[in-house]
Structure formats: structure tokens, C-alpha cells
GROMACS .gro file of C-alpha atoms in nm:
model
  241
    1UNK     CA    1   1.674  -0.301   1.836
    2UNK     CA    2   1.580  -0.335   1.456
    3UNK     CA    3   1.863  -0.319   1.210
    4UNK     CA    4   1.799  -0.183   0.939
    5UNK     CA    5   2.145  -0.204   0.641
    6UNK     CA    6   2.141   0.079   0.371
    7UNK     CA    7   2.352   0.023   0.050
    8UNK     CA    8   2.539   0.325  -0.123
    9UNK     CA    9   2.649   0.321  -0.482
   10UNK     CA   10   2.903   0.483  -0.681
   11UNK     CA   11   2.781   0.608  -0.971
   12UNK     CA   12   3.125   0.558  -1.140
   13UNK     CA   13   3.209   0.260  -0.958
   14UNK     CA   14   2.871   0.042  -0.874
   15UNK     CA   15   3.065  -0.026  -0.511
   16UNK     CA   16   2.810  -0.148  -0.254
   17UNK     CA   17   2.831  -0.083   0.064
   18UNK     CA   18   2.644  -0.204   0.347
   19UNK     CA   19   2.579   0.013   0.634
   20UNK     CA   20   2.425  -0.025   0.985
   21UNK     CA   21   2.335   0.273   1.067
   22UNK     CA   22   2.301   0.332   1.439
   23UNK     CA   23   2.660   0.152   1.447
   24UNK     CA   24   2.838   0.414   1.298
   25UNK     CA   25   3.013   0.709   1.487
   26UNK     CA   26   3.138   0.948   1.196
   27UNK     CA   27   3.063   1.070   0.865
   28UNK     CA   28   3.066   0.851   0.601
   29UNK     CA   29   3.172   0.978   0.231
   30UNK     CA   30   2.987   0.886  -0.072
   31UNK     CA   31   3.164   1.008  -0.372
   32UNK     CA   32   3.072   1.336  -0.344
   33UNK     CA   33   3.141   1.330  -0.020
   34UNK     CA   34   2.722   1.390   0.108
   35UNK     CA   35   2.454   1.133   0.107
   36UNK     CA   36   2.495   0.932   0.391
   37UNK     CA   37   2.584   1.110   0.727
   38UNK     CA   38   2.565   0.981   1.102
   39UNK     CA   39   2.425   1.197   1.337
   40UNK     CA   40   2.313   1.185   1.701
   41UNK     CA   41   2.100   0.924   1.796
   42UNK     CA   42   1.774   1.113   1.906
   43UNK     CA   43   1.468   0.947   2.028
   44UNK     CA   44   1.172   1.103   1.938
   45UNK     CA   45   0.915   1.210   2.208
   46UNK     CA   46   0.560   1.402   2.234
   47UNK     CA   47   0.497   1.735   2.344
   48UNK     CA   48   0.476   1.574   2.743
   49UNK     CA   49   0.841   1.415   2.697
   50UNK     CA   50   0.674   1.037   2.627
   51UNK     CA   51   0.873   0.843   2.384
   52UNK     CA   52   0.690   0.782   2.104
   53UNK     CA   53   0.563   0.470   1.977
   54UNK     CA   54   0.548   0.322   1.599
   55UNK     CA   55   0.269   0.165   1.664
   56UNK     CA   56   0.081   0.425   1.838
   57UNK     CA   57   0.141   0.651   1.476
   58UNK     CA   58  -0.169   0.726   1.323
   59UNK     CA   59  -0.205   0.646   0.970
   60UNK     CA   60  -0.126   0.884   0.697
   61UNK     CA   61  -0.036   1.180   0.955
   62UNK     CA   62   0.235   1.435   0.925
   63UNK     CA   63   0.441   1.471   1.216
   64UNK     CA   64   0.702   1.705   1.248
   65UNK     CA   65   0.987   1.689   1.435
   66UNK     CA   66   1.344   1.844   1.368
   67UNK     CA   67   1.652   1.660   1.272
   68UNK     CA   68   1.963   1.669   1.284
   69UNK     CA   69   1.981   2.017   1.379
   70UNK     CA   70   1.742   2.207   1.570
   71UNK     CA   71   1.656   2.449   1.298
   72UNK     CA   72   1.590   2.135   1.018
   73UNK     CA   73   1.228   2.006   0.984
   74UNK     CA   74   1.175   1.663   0.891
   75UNK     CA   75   0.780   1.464   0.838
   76UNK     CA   76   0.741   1.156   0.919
   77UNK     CA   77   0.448   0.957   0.785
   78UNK     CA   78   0.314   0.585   0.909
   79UNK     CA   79   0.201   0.515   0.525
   80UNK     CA   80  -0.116   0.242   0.455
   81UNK     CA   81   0.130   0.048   0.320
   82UNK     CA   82   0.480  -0.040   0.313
   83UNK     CA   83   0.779   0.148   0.161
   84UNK     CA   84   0.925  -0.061  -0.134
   85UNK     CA   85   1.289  -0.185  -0.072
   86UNK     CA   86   1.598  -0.117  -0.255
   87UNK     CA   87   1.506   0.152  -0.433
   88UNK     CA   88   1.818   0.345  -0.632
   89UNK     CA   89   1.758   0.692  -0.637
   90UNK     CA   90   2.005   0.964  -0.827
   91UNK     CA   91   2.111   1.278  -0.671
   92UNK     CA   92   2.137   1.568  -0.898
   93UNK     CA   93   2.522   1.580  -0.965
   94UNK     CA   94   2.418   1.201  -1.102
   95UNK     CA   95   2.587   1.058  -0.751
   96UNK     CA   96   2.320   0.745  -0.699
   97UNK     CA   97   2.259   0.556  -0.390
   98UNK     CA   98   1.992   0.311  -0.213
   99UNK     CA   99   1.679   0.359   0.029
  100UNK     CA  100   1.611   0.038   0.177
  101UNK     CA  101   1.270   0.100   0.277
  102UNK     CA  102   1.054   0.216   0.550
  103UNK     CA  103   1.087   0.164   0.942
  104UNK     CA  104   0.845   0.010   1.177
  105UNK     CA  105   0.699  -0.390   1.207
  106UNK     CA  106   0.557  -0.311   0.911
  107UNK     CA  107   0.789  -0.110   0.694
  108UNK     CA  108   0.543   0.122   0.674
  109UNK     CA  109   0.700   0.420   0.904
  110UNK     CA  110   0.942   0.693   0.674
  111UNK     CA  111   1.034   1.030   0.758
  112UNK     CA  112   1.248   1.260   0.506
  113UNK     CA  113   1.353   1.621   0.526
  114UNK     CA  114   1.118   1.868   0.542
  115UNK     CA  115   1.306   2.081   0.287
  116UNK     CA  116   1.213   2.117  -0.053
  117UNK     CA  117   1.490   2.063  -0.250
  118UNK     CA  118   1.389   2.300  -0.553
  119UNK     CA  119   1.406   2.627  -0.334
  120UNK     CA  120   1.393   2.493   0.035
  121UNK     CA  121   1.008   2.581   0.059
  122UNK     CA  122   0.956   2.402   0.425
  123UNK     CA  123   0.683   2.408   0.704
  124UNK     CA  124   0.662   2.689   0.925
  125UNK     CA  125   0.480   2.795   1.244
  126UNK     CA  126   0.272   3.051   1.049
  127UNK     CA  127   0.212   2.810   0.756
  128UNK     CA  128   0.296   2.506   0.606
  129UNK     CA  129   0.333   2.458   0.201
  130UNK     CA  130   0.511   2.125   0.217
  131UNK     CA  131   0.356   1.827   0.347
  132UNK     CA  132   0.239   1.436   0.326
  133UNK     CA  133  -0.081   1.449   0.098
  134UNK     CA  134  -0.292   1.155   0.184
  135UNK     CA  135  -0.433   0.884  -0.059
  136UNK     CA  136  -0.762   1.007  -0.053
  137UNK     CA  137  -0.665   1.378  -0.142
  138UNK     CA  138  -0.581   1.574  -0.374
  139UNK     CA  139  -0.406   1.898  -0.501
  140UNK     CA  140  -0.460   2.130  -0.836
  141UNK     CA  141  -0.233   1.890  -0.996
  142UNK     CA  142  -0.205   1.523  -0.815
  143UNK     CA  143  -0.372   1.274  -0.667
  144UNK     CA  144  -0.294   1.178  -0.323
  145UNK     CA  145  -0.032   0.972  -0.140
  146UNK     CA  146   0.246   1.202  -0.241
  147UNK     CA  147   0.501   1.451  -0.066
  148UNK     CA  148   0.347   1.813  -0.206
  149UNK     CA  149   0.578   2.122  -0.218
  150UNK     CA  150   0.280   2.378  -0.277
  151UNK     CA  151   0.517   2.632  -0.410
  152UNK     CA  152   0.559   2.507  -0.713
  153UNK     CA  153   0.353   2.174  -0.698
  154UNK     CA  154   0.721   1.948  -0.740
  155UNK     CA  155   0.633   1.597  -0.556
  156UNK     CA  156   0.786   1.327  -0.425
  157UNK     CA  157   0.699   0.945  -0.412
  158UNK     CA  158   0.705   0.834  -0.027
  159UNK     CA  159   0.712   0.482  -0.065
  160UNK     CA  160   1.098   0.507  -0.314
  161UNK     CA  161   1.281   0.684  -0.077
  162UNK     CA  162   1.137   1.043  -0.167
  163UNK     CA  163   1.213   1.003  -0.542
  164UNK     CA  164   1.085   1.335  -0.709
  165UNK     CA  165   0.800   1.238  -0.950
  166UNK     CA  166   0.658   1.558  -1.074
  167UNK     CA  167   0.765   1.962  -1.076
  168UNK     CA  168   1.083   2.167  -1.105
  169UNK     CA  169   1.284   1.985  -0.837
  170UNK     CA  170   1.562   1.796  -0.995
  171UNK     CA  171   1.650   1.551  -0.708
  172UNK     CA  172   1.465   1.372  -0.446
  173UNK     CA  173   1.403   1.454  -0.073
  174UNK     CA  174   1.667   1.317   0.184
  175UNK     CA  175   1.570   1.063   0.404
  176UNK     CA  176   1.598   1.053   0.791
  177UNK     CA  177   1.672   0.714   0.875
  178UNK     CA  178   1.474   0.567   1.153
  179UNK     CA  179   1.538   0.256   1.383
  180UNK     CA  180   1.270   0.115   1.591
  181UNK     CA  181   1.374  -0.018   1.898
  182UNK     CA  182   1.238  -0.381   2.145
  183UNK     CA  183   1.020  -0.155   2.294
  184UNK     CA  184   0.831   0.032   2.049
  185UNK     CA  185   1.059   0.350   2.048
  186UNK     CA  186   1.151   0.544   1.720
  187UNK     CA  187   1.503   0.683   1.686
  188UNK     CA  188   1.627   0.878   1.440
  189UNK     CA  189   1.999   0.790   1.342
  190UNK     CA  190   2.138   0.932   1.027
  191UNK     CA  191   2.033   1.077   0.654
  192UNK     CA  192   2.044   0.942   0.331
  193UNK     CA  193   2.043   1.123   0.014
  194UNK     CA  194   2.106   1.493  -0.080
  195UNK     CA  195   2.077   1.755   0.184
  196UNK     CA  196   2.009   2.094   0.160
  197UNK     CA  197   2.101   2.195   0.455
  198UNK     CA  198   2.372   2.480   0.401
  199UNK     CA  199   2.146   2.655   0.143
  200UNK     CA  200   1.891   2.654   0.430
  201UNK     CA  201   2.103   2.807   0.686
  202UNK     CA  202   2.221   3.050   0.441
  203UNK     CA  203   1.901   3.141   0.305
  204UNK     CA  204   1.636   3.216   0.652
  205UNK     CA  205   1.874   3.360   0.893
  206UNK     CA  206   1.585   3.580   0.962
  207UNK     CA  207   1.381   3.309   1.042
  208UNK     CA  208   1.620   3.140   1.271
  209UNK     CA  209   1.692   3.478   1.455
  210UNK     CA  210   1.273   3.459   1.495
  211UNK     CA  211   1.267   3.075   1.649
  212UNK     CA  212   1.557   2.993   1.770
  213UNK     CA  213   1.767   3.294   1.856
  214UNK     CA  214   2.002   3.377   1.549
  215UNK     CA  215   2.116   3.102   1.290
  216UNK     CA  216   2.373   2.946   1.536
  217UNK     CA  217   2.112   2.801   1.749
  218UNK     CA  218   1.941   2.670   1.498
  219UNK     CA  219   2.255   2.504   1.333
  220UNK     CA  220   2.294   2.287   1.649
  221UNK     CA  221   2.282   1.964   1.672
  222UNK     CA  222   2.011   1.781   1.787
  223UNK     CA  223   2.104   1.605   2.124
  224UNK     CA  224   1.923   1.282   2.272
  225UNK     CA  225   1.535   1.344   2.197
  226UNK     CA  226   1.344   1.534   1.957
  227UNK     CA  227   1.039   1.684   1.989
  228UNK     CA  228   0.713   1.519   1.772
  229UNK     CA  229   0.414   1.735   1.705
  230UNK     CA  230   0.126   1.699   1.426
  231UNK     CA  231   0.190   1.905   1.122
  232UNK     CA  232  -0.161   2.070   1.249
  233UNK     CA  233  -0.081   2.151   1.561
  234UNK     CA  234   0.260   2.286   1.485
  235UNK     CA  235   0.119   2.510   1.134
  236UNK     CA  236  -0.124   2.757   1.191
  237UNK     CA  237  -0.200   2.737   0.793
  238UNK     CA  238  -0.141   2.417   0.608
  239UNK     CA  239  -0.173   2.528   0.251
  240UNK     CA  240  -0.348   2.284  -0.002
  241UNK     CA  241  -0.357   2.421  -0.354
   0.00000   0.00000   0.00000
């Protein structure tokens, strides 16, 4: 199994802390009490129930999958190259922590909530306005190789931990932390950074009552596998200003 050690910060402080994450069983508290949290270990899986494997990911496709609860999309992207390391990122209340870098033999596998942290713009069956641009493309107002919340064109830097690097978002995207197992498997075992979680499930009960049943459903946790589909095969509409 590949350990992989985050570091958190204080922003008062400077405390490190190193962190395995698939060792830990409950939350853990930054200052503020948010940006790193254990969750289920889930091993992700196609459509047919076959684990999937890192090195099966093609390159520079979104997949989607939900994590940690059943109603909270994430992307994960096997970039062309890897993820820098130790990259100290600042939520907005000016809390700071560290993204180690990406998963994968290469470092080149991340995955980060699918939530738009300006105002929780996220992919949906019917469309999809947020999503990994690749290299070679483009949008009204960046180049490729960026994280693209079409909504209001903020964008976030995939290879430092989701940092936001253009638009009205004031704070990065949280991370899903991945492990990658002996055997090629991907797991998904915890999130780093600033979650917007609540604010979703306040904000599209509607929505949840539509695909999952009502907002309780969708505030489950995820349990043991989760579900791995293209960003094209799960969006009817992927929008591309």
C-alpha cells in the first residue's frame, strides 16, 4: 500500500504535523477545526463493479466519482505530469496547510472536490460547468491544464493542490486524498483543505430530492466503493465557454 504523509500548518503557530492518512480513524482538527478529515476508506470501481486501476487512467480525463458522501462530486485527473510536492496553500479565514502532491507511481493521479468554492457551481447529470480543462484547450479566458468553474471562469492550478489562480473564488478546491494500493487499486481516504460541503447540502435540496431521494440520502456517507464514470458519460452537456 503507498503511504502517502500530509503536513498541516497553523497559521498562528507554524506546527507541523505529519499525517498518514489511511491510518487514521477520526477527525482530525486543524485550527479551525476543518481541513483535514478521515473518512471511509472507499475503493473506487467502474460502472461493472471492477476496481479501478491507476495505471489503466487515461491521461488528462475527468472522472467523476462521489466522495465522501453520496451526494458530493469529486474529479479526478491522471495529469501529463506530476503534481508538485509540498505545496502550502491558505484557506480563506487565512488557516494554511500542505498538499503533498499527487497519487499514483508517478505522482501524477489527483482528484479534488467537485465543488466550486465561489458559489458551489458543480457537475450535474444534465450539465457540467466545472471540470479538468486539458493542456491543449482552452476557455474565453485561459489556457489549458487548469480546473475551470464556467460560471464565473474562477480556476484552479491542479498540479498545487487546487490553489485558485484566477476568478472570484477566494480559496482553493479541497483535495480528496488518494492511496494507491500493491495491486494497482485507487482508494480514496480523507480530504484536505476547505470544504464546502454544508453550504452544498443547504443550498440543492431540490437536487438531492431529484438523485438521491431527499437531502438525507445524499448526506450519507460513502461506504466501501465508489462508483467512477467519465465526466462525458455522466454530463449530458459539458459546458466550455
Amino acid at each position: 500500500m503507498e503511504r502517502r504523509n500530509f503536513l498541516r500548518l497553523s497559521a498562528t503557530s507554524a506546527m507541523a504535523v505529519a499525517i498518514a492518512p489511511s491510518l487514521i480513524t477520526q477527525r482530525l482538527y486543524a485550527e479551525d477545526g476543518s481541513l483535514f478529515q478521515s473518512f471511509e476508506k472507499v475503493q473506487l470501481k467502474d460502472a461493472e463493479g471492477n476496481p479501478v486501476k491507476a495505471s489503466a487512467l487515461a491521461v488528462e480525463e475527468n472522472y467523476v466519482f462521489n466522495y465522501p458522501y453520496v451526494g458530493t462530486p469529486a474529479i479526478m485527473v491522471n495529469l501529463t505530469s506530476p503534481a508538485e510536492k509540498d505545496i502550502e496553500l491558505t484557506a480563506e479565514d487565512g488557516t494554511k496547510y500542505i498538499y503533498r502532491g499527487g497519487a499514483g507511481a508517478k505522482g501524477t493521479i489527483v482528484a479534488y472536490s467537485a465543488i466550486c468554492p465561489h458559489q458551489l457551481t458543480h457537475p450535474q447529470p444534465e450539465m457540467s460547468m466545472f471540470h479538468y480543462i486539458d493542456e491543449k484547450g482552452t476557455t474565453k479566458a485561459y489556457k489549458g491544464g487548469s480546473f475551470v468553474c464556467m460560471s464565473h471562469l474562477s480556476r484552479f492550478e491542479p498540479k498545487q493542490g487546487g490553489k485558485v489562480v484566477g476568478g472570484p473564488a477566494m480559496q482553493g478546491l479541497a483535495s480528496i486524498i488518494l492511496e494507491v494500493d500493491t495491486e494497482d487499486n485507487i482508494w480514496a481516504v480523507a480530504v484536505l483543505g476547505p470544504v464546502k460541503f454544508q453550504d452544498y447540502f443547504d443550498a440543492f435540496k431540490d437536487e438531492f430530492k431529484k438523485f438521491y431521494g431527499n437531502r438525507r440520502k445524499a448526506k450519507k456517507l460513502i461506504k466501501e466503493e465508489a462508483k467512477v464514470q467519465t465526466l462525458k458519460n455522466f454530463s449530458a452537456d459539458i459546458i466550455r465557454l
